[in-house]
Short mmCIF file of C-alpha atoms in Angstrom, two decimals:
data_model
loop_
_atom_site.label_atom_id
_atom_site.label_comp_id
_atom_site.label_asym_id
_atom_site.label_seq_id
_atom_site.Cartn_x
_atom_site.Cartn_y
_atom_site.Cartn_z
CA MET A 1 0.02 -0.05 0.03
CA PRO A 2 1.25 3.49 -0.75
CA ASP A 3 2.48 5.69 2.09
CA THR A 4 0.31 8.70 1.92
CA THR A 5 -1.50 11.16 4.22
CA ALA A 6 -4.79 10.00 2.48
CA ARG A 7 -4.44 6.92 4.72
CA ASP A 8 -5.16 9.11 7.75
CA ALA A 9 -8.77 9.46 6.54
CA PRO A 10 -11.18 6.44 6.50
CA PRO A 11 -10.51 4.44 3.31
CA ILE A 12 -12.75 5.15 0.38
CA LEU A 13 -15.16 2.47 -0.71
CA ALA A 14 -13.24 1.76 -3.96
CA VAL A 15 -10.18 0.76 -1.90
CA LEU A 16 -12.30 -1.37 0.44
CA LEU A 17 -13.76 -3.21 -2.58
CA ARG A 18 -10.42 -3.42 -4.36
CA GLU A 19 -8.38 -5.11 -1.61
CA PRO A 20 -10.50 -8.26 -1.15
CA PHE A 21 -10.83 -8.53 -4.97
CA MET A 22 -7.00 -8.34 -5.44
CA ALA A 23 -6.45 -10.95 -2.71
CA LEU A 24 -9.10 -13.25 -4.34
CA THR A 25 -7.46 -12.78 -7.81
CA GLU A 26 -4.00 -13.43 -6.56
CA ARG A 27 -5.13 -16.61 -4.86
CA VAL A 28 -7.04 -17.84 -7.97
CA THR A 29 -3.96 -17.09 -10.09
CA ALA A 30 -1.67 -18.94 -7.74
CA ARG A 31 -3.92 -21.96 -7.59
CA LEU A 32 -4.21 -22.00 -11.48
CA ALA A 33 -0.44 -22.04 -11.67
CA GLU A 34 -0.20 -24.86 -9.13
CA ARG A 35 -2.64 -26.82 -11.32
CA GLY A 36 -0.80 -26.54 -14.52
CA HIS A 37 -1.80 -23.04 -15.79
CA PRO A 38 1.15 -20.71 -14.98
CA GLU A 39 0.46 -18.66 -18.12
CA VAL A 40 -2.80 -17.32 -16.87
CA ARG A 41 -2.41 -13.94 -15.16
CA PRO A 42 -4.89 -11.63 -13.42
CA ALA A 43 -5.25 -9.51 -16.54
CA HIS A 44 -6.62 -12.52 -18.38
CA GLY A 45 -9.80 -12.24 -16.34
CA ASN A 46 -10.59 -9.49 -18.78
CA VAL A 47 -10.89 -12.16 -21.49
CA PHE A 48 -12.33 -15.16 -19.53
CA GLY A 49 -14.79 -12.98 -17.62
CA PHE A 50 -16.46 -11.57 -20.75
CA LEU A 51 -16.46 -14.43 -23.29
CA ASP A 52 -19.77 -15.68 -24.54
CA ASP A 53 -20.04 -19.51 -24.89
CA THR A 54 -20.39 -19.23 -28.69
CA GLY A 55 -17.53 -16.73 -28.99
CA THR A 56 -17.02 -13.04 -28.80
CA ARG A 57 -15.30 -10.47 -31.03
CA VAL A 58 -12.15 -8.81 -29.59
CA GLY A 59 -13.76 -5.42 -29.95
CA VAL A 60 -16.78 -6.50 -27.91
CA LEU A 61 -14.49 -8.05 -25.27
CA ALA A 62 -12.58 -4.86 -25.05
CA GLU A 63 -15.72 -2.82 -24.62
CA ARG A 64 -17.02 -5.11 -21.93
CA ALA A 65 -13.75 -5.08 -20.00
CA GLN A 66 -13.28 -1.34 -20.58
CA VAL A 67 -9.85 -1.69 -22.10
CA THR A 68 -8.45 -0.66 -25.49
CA ARG A 69 -8.93 -2.99 -28.40
CA GLN A 70 -5.08 -3.27 -28.70
CA SER A 71 -4.78 -4.36 -25.05
CA MET A 72 -7.54 -6.98 -25.44
CA ALA A 73 -5.92 -8.28 -28.64
CA GLU A 74 -2.65 -8.76 -26.84
CA LEU A 75 -4.34 -10.68 -23.97
CA VAL A 76 -6.19 -12.81 -26.51
CA ALA A 77 -2.99 -13.50 -28.45
CA HIS A 78 -1.16 -14.62 -25.32
CA LEU A 79 -4.01 -16.94 -24.33
CA GLU A 80 -4.26 -18.32 -27.87
CA ARG A 81 -0.50 -19.03 -27.98
CA HIS A 82 -0.95 -21.08 -24.85
CA GLY A 83 -4.05 -22.92 -26.04
CA TYR A 84 -6.70 -21.33 -23.82
CA VAL A 85 -8.76 -19.68 -26.56
CA GLU A 86 -8.97 -19.94 -30.30
CA GLN A 87 -10.16 -17.52 -32.96
CA VAL A 88 -12.70 -18.74 -35.53
CA ALA A 89 -14.66 -17.11 -38.39
CA ASP A 90 -17.79 -15.35 -37.17
CA PRO A 91 -20.68 -17.19 -38.99
CA SER A 92 -22.56 -13.88 -39.22
CA ASP A 93 -19.70 -12.11 -40.91
CA ARG A 94 -16.83 -14.20 -42.37
CA ARG A 95 -14.51 -11.15 -42.24
CA ALA A 96 -14.80 -11.03 -38.44
CA ARG A 97 -13.28 -13.37 -35.94
CA LEU A 98 -14.75 -14.72 -32.72
CA VAL A 99 -12.69 -15.65 -29.66
CA ARG A 100 -13.79 -18.90 -28.04
CA ALA A 101 -12.54 -20.92 -25.10
CA THR A 102 -10.81 -24.14 -25.83
CA ASP A 103 -11.16 -27.25 -23.69
CA ARG A 104 -8.04 -25.93 -21.82
CA GLY A 105 -9.73 -22.62 -21.38
CA ARG A 106 -12.94 -24.21 -20.09
CA GLU A 107 -10.69 -26.14 -17.61
CA VAL A 108 -9.50 -22.76 -16.29
CA PHE A 109 -13.12 -21.51 -15.95
CA ALA A 110 -13.96 -24.66 -13.85
CA LEU A 111 -10.84 -24.32 -11.66
CA ALA A 112 -11.47 -20.64 -11.10
CA ARG A 113 -15.08 -21.37 -10.05
CA GLN A 114 -13.80 -24.03 -7.59
CA VAL A 115 -11.18 -21.70 -6.06
CA ASN A 116 -13.79 -18.89 -5.80
CA ALA A 117 -16.10 -21.23 -3.90
CA GLU A 118 -13.33 -22.18 -1.53
CA ILE A 119 -12.53 -18.52 -0.90
CA GLU A 120 -16.16 -17.70 -0.46
CA GLU A 121 -16.41 -20.50 2.11
CA ALA A 122 -13.34 -19.16 3.96
CA TRP A 123 -14.83 -15.68 3.98
CA THR A 124 -18.13 -16.99 5.26
CA THR A 125 -16.29 -18.74 8.14
CA HIS A 126 -14.45 -15.47 8.84
CA LEU A 127 -17.59 -13.14 8.62
CA GLY A 128 -20.29 -15.61 9.63
CA GLU A 129 -23.24 -16.78 7.50
CA ALA A 130 -25.42 -13.69 8.13
CA ARG A 131 -22.76 -11.08 7.30
CA MET A 132 -21.65 -12.99 4.22
CA ALA A 133 -25.25 -13.22 3.01
CA ALA A 134 -25.75 -9.52 3.66
CA LEU A 135 -22.49 -8.70 1.83
CA ARG A 136 -23.54 -10.77 -1.17
CA GLU A 137 -27.06 -9.22 -1.24
CA SER A 138 -25.59 -5.70 -0.98
CA LEU A 139 -23.06 -6.30 -3.75
CA GLU A 140 -25.78 -7.73 -5.99
CA MET A 141 -28.00 -4.77 -5.29
CA LEU A 142 -25.19 -2.36 -6.19
CA ALA A 143 -24.33 -4.30 -9.31
CA SER A 144 -27.88 -3.85 -10.60
CA ALA A 145 -28.29 -0.23 -9.50
CA PRO A 146 -28.99 2.33 -12.26
#
């Protein structure tokens, strides 16, 4: 954490949300590496987290992840080189390409879900059932707020 006088004030909500997210992401990434996927990094969540089952154009992925098309193309290229995604012709427009998860990519999805469930279970133990349920409900409400 940065050494700043801003730390003297109560932390802003964005920081309070960011820290558990970063811890969760680091743990998922470490577990994926332990299980044979050392090439997957936290930034690749911007690809995996926004892929449609039938495939998604790079531009759409970039828009969903709120990154540049060039950044998304680099993430996709890395994952493609390591066999996690493939690019195929878009049946609705043969000039366009869709990014799809491969079997190896779907394995990453499954492992990430498993690790997330383990982390959520640990957090539930730490916070208690009622507080964890309230946290989940509050975050779901905020996610769907206008």
